[in-house]
mmCIF file of C-alpha atoms and ligand atoms in Angstrom:
data_model
loop_
_atom_site.group_PDB
_atom_site.id
_atom_site.type_symbol
_atom_site.label_atom_id
_atom_site.label_comp_id
_atom_site.label_asym_id
_atom_site.label_seq_id
_atom_site.Cartn_x
_atom_site.Cartn_y
_atom_site.Cartn_z
ATOM 1 C CA UNK A 230 0.211 -0.052 -0.024
ATOM 2 C CA UNK A 231 3.078 2.152 1.190
ATOM 3 C CA UNK A 232 4.812 1.472 -2.267
ATOM 4 C CA UNK A 233 1.551 2.136 -4.066
ATOM 5 C CA UNK A 234 1.120 5.924 -2.056
ATOM 6 C CA UNK A 235 4.884 7.091 -3.017
ATOM 7 C CA UNK A 236 4.371 5.704 -6.841
ATOM 8 C CA UNK A 237 1.543 7.872 -6.932
ATOM 9 C CA UNK A 238 3.302 10.416 -5.326
ATOM 10 C CA UNK A 239 5.775 9.808 -7.289
ATOM 11 C CA UNK A 240 3.902 10.323 -10.587
ATOM 12 C CA UNK A 241 1.787 13.711 -9.710
ATOM 13 C CA UNK A 242 4.910 15.022 -8.582
ATOM 14 C CA UNK A 243 6.582 14.427 -11.703
ATOM 15 C CA UNK A 244 4.035 15.296 -13.544
ATOM 16 C CA UNK A 245 3.334 19.416 -11.246
ATOM 17 C CA UNK A 246 7.527 18.902 -12.209
ATOM 18 C CA UNK A 247 7.047 18.171 -15.745
ATOM 19 C CA UNK A 248 3.743 20.454 -15.672
ATOM 20 C CA UNK A 249 5.481 23.428 -14.291
ATOM 21 C CA UNK A 250 9.575 23.135 -15.544
ATOM 22 C CA UNK A 251 8.394 23.427 -19.431
ATOM 23 C CA UNK A 252 11.563 26.630 -20.726
ATOM 24 C CA UNK A 253 12.524 28.713 -23.273
ATOM 25 C CA UNK A 254 15.693 27.581 -25.082
ATOM 26 C CA UNK A 255 18.286 30.073 -24.669
ATOM 27 C CA UNK A 256 18.747 31.131 -28.731
ATOM 28 C CA UNK A 257 22.165 33.202 -27.794
ATOM 29 C CA UNK A 258 24.042 28.615 -27.141
ATOM 30 C CA UNK A 259 21.406 27.855 -30.282
ATOM 31 C CA UNK A 260 19.799 25.515 -28.093
ATOM 32 C CA UNK A 261 17.488 23.089 -29.878
ATOM 33 C CA UNK A 262 13.263 24.353 -29.091
ATOM 34 C CA UNK A 263 12.179 21.555 -25.603
ATOM 35 C CA UNK A 264 9.377 19.600 -26.722
ATOM 36 C CA UNK A 265 6.697 20.603 -24.403
ATOM 37 C CA UNK A 266 5.176 17.247 -25.028
ATOM 38 C CA UNK A 267 1.579 15.710 -25.112
ATOM 39 C CA UNK A 268 -0.393 17.953 -28.173
ATOM 40 C CA UNK A 269 1.907 20.565 -28.024
ATOM 41 C CA UNK A 270 4.362 18.227 -30.166
ATOM 42 C CA UNK A 271 1.273 16.499 -31.911
ATOM 43 C CA UNK A 272 -1.304 18.502 -32.618
ATOM 44 C CA UNK A 273 -2.103 19.859 -35.774
ATOM 45 C CA UNK A 274 -3.717 23.574 -34.951
ATOM 46 C CA UNK A 275 -0.739 24.456 -33.070
ATOM 47 C CA UNK A 276 0.516 28.524 -33.281
ATOM 48 C CA UNK A 277 2.126 30.845 -34.312
ATOM 49 C CA UNK A 278 2.888 30.191 -37.773
ATOM 50 C CA UNK A 279 4.080 32.653 -40.084
ATOM 51 C CA UNK A 280 1.644 33.839 -41.472
ATOM 52 C CA UNK A 281 1.819 35.671 -45.256
ATOM 53 C CA UNK A 282 -1.227 37.801 -47.361
ATOM 54 C CA UNK A 283 0.064 35.897 -51.365
ATOM 55 C CA UNK A 284 -1.256 32.793 -48.537
ATOM 56 C CA UNK A 285 -4.791 33.271 -47.589
ATOM 57 C CA UNK A 286 -8.209 34.017 -48.016
ATOM 58 C CA UNK A 287 -9.870 37.095 -48.339
ATOM 59 C CA UNK A 288 -12.725 38.132 -46.018
ATOM 60 C CA UNK A 289 -15.578 40.120 -44.738
ATOM 61 C CA UNK A 290 -16.938 39.985 -41.468
ATOM 62 C CA UNK A 291 -19.317 41.635 -39.627
ATOM 63 C CA UNK A 292 -17.948 44.592 -37.604
ATOM 64 C CA UNK A 293 -15.023 43.864 -34.430
ATOM 65 C CA UNK A 294 -15.896 45.097 -31.814
ATOM 66 C CA UNK A 295 -13.836 45.857 -28.710
ATOM 67 C CA UNK A 296 -16.131 47.260 -26.084
ATOM 68 C CA UNK A 297 -14.255 48.945 -22.684
ATOM 69 C CA UNK A 298 -11.128 49.344 -24.224
ATOM 70 C CA UNK A 299 -11.191 53.064 -23.796
ATOM 71 C CA UNK A 300 -11.640 52.612 -19.945
ATOM 72 C CA UNK A 301 -8.663 53.779 -17.423
ATOM 73 C CA UNK A 302 -8.407 49.991 -15.738
ATOM 74 C CA UNK A 303 -7.691 50.794 -11.852
ATOM 75 C CA UNK A 304 -5.579 48.398 -10.047
ATOM 76 C CA UNK A 305 -4.045 45.895 -12.534
ATOM 77 C CA UNK A 306 -1.192 43.343 -11.240
ATOM 78 C CA UNK A 307 1.963 42.288 -12.871
ATOM 79 C CA UNK A 308 3.359 38.917 -12.373
ATOM 80 C CA UNK A 309 6.361 37.731 -13.195
ATOM 81 C CA UNK A 310 5.079 33.835 -14.198
ATOM 82 C CA UNK A 311 8.675 32.866 -14.687
ATOM 83 C CA UNK A 312 7.416 32.568 -18.693
ATOM 84 C CA UNK A 313 6.270 36.109 -19.253
ATOM 85 C CA UNK A 314 4.944 39.648 -17.915
ATOM 86 C CA UNK A 315 1.150 38.758 -17.069
ATOM 87 C CA UNK A 316 -1.510 42.041 -16.856
ATOM 88 C CA UNK A 317 -4.643 41.098 -14.775
ATOM 89 C CA UNK A 318 -7.337 41.890 -12.203
ATOM 90 C CA UNK A 319 -8.795 44.435 -14.939
ATOM 91 C CA UNK A 320 -11.372 46.955 -12.299
ATOM 92 C CA UNK A 321 -14.493 47.384 -15.635
ATOM 93 C CA UNK A 322 -14.665 44.455 -17.978
ATOM 94 C CA UNK A 323 -14.090 43.920 -21.406
ATOM 95 C CA UNK A 324 -15.369 42.468 -24.119
ATOM 96 C CA UNK A 325 -14.619 41.300 -28.101
ATOM 97 C CA UNK A 326 -17.280 39.988 -30.243
ATOM 98 C CA UNK A 327 -18.103 40.570 -33.849
ATOM 99 C CA UNK A 328 -15.818 39.582 -36.105
ATOM 100 C CA UNK A 329 -14.781 35.990 -37.531
ATOM 101 C CA UNK A 330 -16.938 35.319 -33.533
ATOM 102 C CA UNK A 331 -19.855 33.815 -33.099
ATOM 103 C CA UNK A 332 -20.011 33.745 -29.569
ATOM 104 C CA UNK A 333 -18.932 36.723 -26.788
ATOM 105 C CA UNK A 334 -15.686 36.816 -24.778
ATOM 106 C CA UNK A 335 -13.955 38.575 -21.363
ATOM 107 C CA UNK A 336 -10.953 39.733 -21.822
ATOM 108 C CA UNK A 337 -8.357 37.672 -18.722
ATOM 109 C CA UNK A 338 -5.392 38.600 -18.959
ATOM 110 C CA UNK A 339 -2.474 40.073 -21.280
ATOM 111 C CA UNK A 340 1.122 39.401 -21.455
ATOM 112 C CA UNK A 341 4.114 39.909 -23.522
ATOM 113 C CA UNK A 342 6.548 38.250 -25.719
ATOM 114 C CA UNK A 343 10.123 39.539 -26.704
ATOM 115 C CA UNK A 344 10.569 38.545 -29.705
ATOM 116 C CA UNK A 345 7.409 38.127 -31.854
ATOM 117 C CA UNK A 346 5.466 35.174 -31.959
ATOM 118 C CA UNK A 347 3.927 35.056 -35.536
ATOM 119 C CA UNK A 348 5.729 36.323 -37.875
ATOM 120 C CA UNK A 349 4.700 38.362 -41.097
ATOM 121 C CA UNK A 350 5.665 36.631 -44.070
ATOM 122 C CA UNK A 351 8.477 35.519 -42.602
ATOM 123 C CA UNK A 352 9.492 38.584 -40.312
ATOM 124 C CA UNK A 353 9.955 38.480 -36.972
ATOM 125 C CA UNK A 354 8.827 41.671 -34.805
ATOM 126 C CA UNK A 355 11.277 42.550 -32.181
ATOM 127 C CA UNK A 356 8.101 42.127 -29.612
ATOM 128 C CA UNK A 357 3.929 40.712 -29.417
ATOM 129 C CA UNK A 358 1.492 41.170 -26.798
ATOM 130 C CA UNK A 359 -1.502 39.023 -26.316
ATOM 131 C CA UNK A 360 -4.734 39.880 -24.926
ATOM 132 C CA UNK A 361 -6.807 36.834 -24.325
ATOM 133 C CA UNK A 362 -9.893 36.675 -23.430
ATOM 134 C CA UNK A 363 -12.171 33.570 -22.837
ATOM 135 C CA UNK A 364 -16.042 32.287 -24.211
ATOM 136 C CA UNK A 365 -18.992 33.090 -22.030
ATOM 137 C CA UNK A 366 -20.232 30.270 -22.522
ATOM 138 C CA UNK A 367 -17.098 28.467 -20.385
ATOM 139 C CA UNK A 368 -17.119 29.613 -16.601
ATOM 140 C CA UNK A 369 -12.801 29.958 -16.509
ATOM 141 C CA UNK A 370 -10.224 29.623 -18.554
ATOM 142 C CA UNK A 371 -9.201 26.217 -17.831
ATOM 143 C CA UNK A 372 -12.743 24.639 -19.242
ATOM 144 C CA UNK A 373 -12.408 27.486 -21.921
ATOM 145 C CA UNK A 374 -9.446 25.694 -22.881
ATOM 146 C CA UNK A 375 -11.763 22.031 -23.997
ATOM 147 C CA UNK A 376 -13.036 23.727 -26.342
ATOM 148 C CA UNK A 377 -12.471 24.834 -29.970
ATOM 149 C CA UNK A 378 -13.901 28.098 -29.911
ATOM 150 C CA UNK A 379 -13.746 28.330 -25.948
ATOM 151 C CA UNK A 380 -10.868 31.500 -26.281
ATOM 152 C CA UNK A 381 -9.609 34.306 -28.862
ATOM 153 C CA UNK A 382 -6.707 36.504 -28.694
ATOM 154 C CA UNK A 383 -5.884 40.021 -29.573
ATOM 155 C CA UNK A 384 -2.053 39.561 -30.813
ATOM 156 C CA UNK A 385 -1.146 43.530 -31.489
ATOM 157 C CA UNK A 386 2.504 43.520 -32.884
ATOM 158 C CA UNK A 387 5.252 45.849 -32.019
ATOM 159 C CA UNK A 388 7.331 47.836 -35.446
ATOM 160 C CA UNK A 389 11.154 48.371 -34.278
ATOM 161 C CA UNK A 390 11.538 52.222 -33.578
ATOM 162 C CA UNK A 391 13.374 55.335 -32.583
ATOM 163 C CA UNK A 392 9.601 56.360 -31.121
ATOM 164 C CA UNK A 393 8.360 54.718 -27.248
ATOM 165 C CA UNK A 394 5.514 52.981 -27.346
ATOM 166 C CA UNK A 395 3.921 55.012 -24.201
ATOM 167 C CA UNK A 396 1.504 51.547 -22.816
ATOM 168 C CA UNK A 397 5.172 49.420 -23.339
ATOM 169 C CA UNK A 398 6.928 52.345 -20.956
ATOM 170 C CA UNK A 399 3.554 52.288 -18.919
ATOM 171 C CA UNK A 400 4.251 48.362 -18.188
ATOM 172 C CA UNK A 401 8.032 48.809 -18.130
ATOM 173 C CA UNK A 402 8.107 51.167 -15.342
ATOM 174 C CA UNK A 403 6.689 48.786 -12.888
ATOM 175 C CA UNK A 404 9.178 45.665 -14.074
ATOM 176 C CA UNK A 405 11.144 46.350 -11.114
ATOM 177 C CA UNK A 406 8.498 45.288 -8.644
ATOM 178 C CA UNK A 407 8.702 42.502 -9.792
ATOM 179 C CA UNK A 408 11.485 41.035 -11.721
ATOM 180 C CA UNK A 409 13.800 39.427 -9.547
ATOM 181 C CA UNK A 410 13.166 35.607 -8.932
ATOM 182 C CA UNK A 411 11.940 36.274 -5.476
ATOM 183 C CA UNK A 412 9.059 37.865 -6.751
ATOM 184 C CA UNK A 413 8.303 34.730 -9.150
ATOM 185 C CA UNK A 414 4.261 34.508 -9.090
ATOM 186 C CA UNK A 415 3.986 38.221 -6.945
ATOM 187 C CA UNK A 416 1.729 40.638 -8.196
ATOM 188 C CA UNK A 417 2.374 43.960 -7.836
ATOM 189 C CA UNK A 418 0.084 45.864 -8.574
ATOM 190 C CA UNK A 419 0.276 49.167 -11.096
ATOM 191 C CA UNK A 420 -0.239 52.521 -9.662
ATOM 192 C CA UNK A 421 -1.181 54.655 -12.244
ATOM 193 C CA UNK A 422 -4.910 53.546 -14.563
ATOM 194 C CA UNK A 423 -3.660 51.514 -17.581
ATOM 195 C CA UNK A 424 -6.093 51.863 -20.782
ATOM 196 C CA UNK A 425 -6.034 48.480 -22.908
ATOM 197 C CA UNK A 426 -7.169 50.762 -26.026
ATOM 198 C CA UNK A 427 -3.416 52.596 -25.768
ATOM 199 C CA UNK A 428 -1.555 49.332 -26.898
ATOM 200 C CA UNK A 429 -2.879 49.438 -30.577
ATOM 201 C CA UNK A 430 -4.078 53.024 -30.741
ATOM 202 C CA UNK A 431 -4.885 52.177 -34.703
ATOM 203 C CA UNK A 432 -6.759 49.526 -35.977
ATOM 204 C CA UNK A 433 -5.829 48.655 -39.934
ATOM 205 C CA UNK A 434 -7.806 45.153 -40.526
ATOM 206 C CA UNK A 435 -6.438 41.581 -38.696
ATOM 207 C CA UNK A 436 -5.248 38.263 -39.844
ATOM 208 C CA UNK A 437 -7.156 35.179 -37.971
ATOM 209 C CA UNK A 438 -7.335 32.240 -37.991
ATOM 210 C CA UNK A 439 -7.376 28.889 -35.900
ATOM 211 C CA UNK A 440 -4.558 27.776 -33.486
ATOM 212 C CA UNK A 441 -3.588 27.049 -30.183
ATOM 213 C CA UNK A 442 -2.095 28.365 -26.847
ATOM 214 C CA UNK A 443 1.664 29.408 -28.022
ATOM 215 C CA UNK A 444 2.782 28.079 -24.104
ATOM 216 C CA UNK A 445 1.659 23.857 -22.238
ATOM 217 C CA UNK A 446 -1.104 22.871 -22.505
ATOM 218 C CA UNK A 447 -0.967 24.168 -26.366
ATOM 219 C CA UNK A 448 -4.232 23.560 -26.135
ATOM 220 C CA UNK A 449 -5.906 24.010 -29.867
ATOM 221 C CA UNK A 450 -8.198 26.403 -28.111
ATOM 222 C CA UNK A 451 -7.557 29.179 -30.159
ATOM 223 C CA UNK A 452 -9.968 32.386 -32.199
ATOM 224 C CA UNK A 453 -6.482 34.233 -33.425
ATOM 225 C CA UNK A 454 -6.839 37.530 -34.378
ATOM 226 C CA UNK A 455 -3.877 39.075 -35.041
ATOM 227 C CA UNK A 456 -3.793 42.674 -36.058
ATOM 228 C CA UNK A 457 -2.517 44.283 -39.467
ATOM 229 C CA UNK A 458 -1.159 47.493 -38.033
ATOM 230 C CA UNK A 459 2.363 47.258 -36.718
ATOM 231 C CA UNK A 460 2.762 50.073 -33.575
ATOM 232 C CA UNK A 461 6.661 51.646 -32.898
ATOM 233 C CA UNK A 462 8.595 50.267 -29.650
ATOM 234 C CA UNK A 463 12.514 50.916 -28.931
ATOM 235 C CA UNK A 464 15.058 48.033 -28.884
ATOM 236 C CA UNK A 465 15.963 49.327 -25.237
ATOM 237 C CA UNK A 466 12.434 49.270 -24.269
ATOM 238 C CA UNK A 467 11.897 45.417 -25.722
ATOM 239 C CA UNK A 468 15.428 44.925 -23.650
ATOM 240 C CA UNK A 469 13.759 45.932 -20.171
ATOM 241 C CA UNK A 470 12.011 43.004 -21.053
ATOM 242 C CA UNK A 471 14.853 40.592 -21.119
ATOM 243 C CA UNK A 472 16.119 41.339 -17.542
ATOM 244 C CA UNK A 473 13.128 39.512 -16.070
ATOM 245 C CA UNK A 474 14.599 36.634 -13.826
ATOM 246 C CA UNK A 475 12.887 32.495 -14.059
ATOM 247 C CA UNK A 476 15.294 31.357 -12.337
ATOM 248 C CA UNK A 477 17.740 32.740 -10.030
ATOM 249 C CA UNK A 478 20.282 34.058 -11.903
ATOM 250 C CA UNK A 479 18.573 32.699 -14.659
ATOM 251 C CA UNK A 480 16.940 36.201 -17.470
ATOM 252 C CA UNK A 481 14.417 35.155 -19.546
ATOM 253 C CA UNK A 482 16.374 36.700 -22.437
ATOM 254 C CA UNK A 483 13.410 35.277 -24.825
ATOM 255 C CA UNK A 484 10.049 33.801 -24.730
ATOM 256 C CA UNK A 485 9.266 32.665 -28.191
ATOM 257 C CA UNK A 486 7.805 29.930 -29.194
ATOM 258 C CA UNK A 487 9.750 28.218 -32.968
ATOM 259 C CA UNK A 488 6.817 29.057 -36.421
ATOM 260 C CA UNK A 489 4.461 25.381 -36.175
ATOM 261 C CA UNK A 490 3.506 23.573 -39.217
ATOM 262 C CA UNK A 491 0.246 25.575 -40.540
ATOM 263 C CA UNK A 492 -1.061 22.440 -42.596
ATOM 264 C CA UNK A 493 -2.789 24.055 -45.364
ATOM 265 C CA UNK A 494 -5.163 25.468 -42.765
ATOM 266 C CA UNK A 495 -6.671 28.314 -43.668
ATOM 267 C CA UNK A 496 -5.582 31.411 -42.278
ATOM 268 C CA UNK A 497 -8.477 35.212 -43.288
ATOM 269 C CA UNK A 498 -6.856 39.078 -43.955
ATOM 270 C CA UNK A 499 -9.864 40.779 -42.901
ATOM 271 C CA UNK A 500 -9.330 44.470 -44.685
ATOM 272 C CA UNK A 501 -12.129 46.641 -43.220
ATOM 273 C CA UNK A 502 -11.925 46.266 -40.052
ATOM 274 C CA UNK A 503 -13.961 49.854 -37.708
ATOM 275 C CA UNK A 504 -15.911 51.124 -40.779
ATOM 276 C CA UNK A 505 -14.232 54.627 -39.345
ATOM 277 C CA UNK A 506 -13.249 54.742 -43.432
ATOM 278 C CA UNK A 507 -17.121 55.361 -43.799
ATOM 279 C CA UNK A 508 -17.665 57.362 -41.283
ATOM 280 C CA UNK A 509 -15.288 59.414 -42.413
ATOM 281 C CA UNK A 510 -17.205 59.653 -46.044
ATOM 282 C CA UNK A 511 -19.922 60.256 -45.165
ATOM 283 C CA UNK A 512 -19.146 62.936 -42.904
ATOM 284 C CA UNK A 513 -17.007 64.516 -45.539
ATOM 285 C CA UNK A 514 -20.170 64.480 -48.195
ATOM 286 C CA UNK A 515 -21.892 66.467 -45.690
ATOM 287 C CA UNK A 516 -19.260 68.511 -45.108
ATOM 288 C CA UNK A 517 -19.865 69.537 -49.077
ATOM 289 C CA UNK A 518 -23.553 68.566 -48.695
ATOM 290 C CA UNK A 519 -23.031 72.030 -46.590
ATOM 291 C CA UNK A 520 -20.927 73.592 -48.820
ATOM 292 C CA UNK A 521 -22.990 73.619 -51.806
ATOM 293 C CA UNK A 522 -26.229 74.670 -49.776
ATOM 294 C CA UNK A 523 -24.933 77.810 -47.872
ATOM 295 C CA UNK A 524 -23.467 78.664 -51.529
ATOM 296 C CA UNK A 525 -26.997 78.745 -52.888
ATOM 297 C CA UNK A 526 -28.853 80.087 -50.239
HETATM 298 ZN ZN1 ZN B 192 1.483 34.730 -25.639
#
C-alpha cells in the first residue's frame, strides 16, 4: 500500500514538475527548441504560424468590436510567472465580439512575448502582446481550453522604431517590482490607471485563423486575431523585458515559440475592421453638401 502511495506521489509529483518546468531555449547558445509534450508536439492546429498574405483567404465579417478597451483600468496587477509578464485584474470588464467570433468573449489577461511569436511574410517583430479572452459560455479559462471556440487572443505586433510606446513604457515602469526571481508569481499593483486600447491606438484590419495556446498545455482552443497594423517600440524598451528572471540568476532572454506547421489551415485576411473610413466618407459628404447648400442659399 505504501509502495502504491509513493508510486502515486512520484507520478503526480513528476507531472507537477513537468507541468511547471517547461522552458524556452537559450537562442544565444543555439539551443534546440524543447519538446513540451502532449498536444504541443502532436497537434495539427498549433500556434504560432507564419502569416503571409499571398497564401491567405480574403474575408469580410461583421465589424469586430472591442468593448471598454478605452476605459481607465485601476489596480491592474503585474506578475512575472517565469515565462512572461502578465497583466490582469482589470477593474472594468472588457469584451471582444463580432468579426470572426460567433460568441462574446471576456478579457482575462494580457502578456508579452519578446520577440514576436507570429511572423508576417517570414519577418519577425521585436515584441508581441497577447490579449487573452474567454468565451462567456465557459466559467473559466481552464474550462474554455477544452473547446475549439473557447478562447480568442488578440495579437498586437510592434516594429522597431526610435519612437517609444507609451503603453509599453507604463508596463516597463513596474518591471522592477516583479523581475527578480524572489518575486516570481507575486503580483505588483500598477500605480496609475492603464488603458488597454493604448497598446494598439490604430486599427487597420486583421488576420484570423484557428490555432492554439503558444505555451503548455498548447490547447487548440484559440481563435487568433492578429492586428495588421504594427506599432512602434524602441529596442531599449524591448531589452527591458530581457532582464526578467525565471530562475535564480537566470534571465528570460526571449520567450517566443518556434513557428509551427500550418497543415494548410485557412488563414483569413480582413481589411475592413472599424468602418471608420465609412464614417469619414459620410462626414466629408455632409460637409460638401453643407458648402453647396450655403452657396446656393
Ligand atoms: Zn502569449
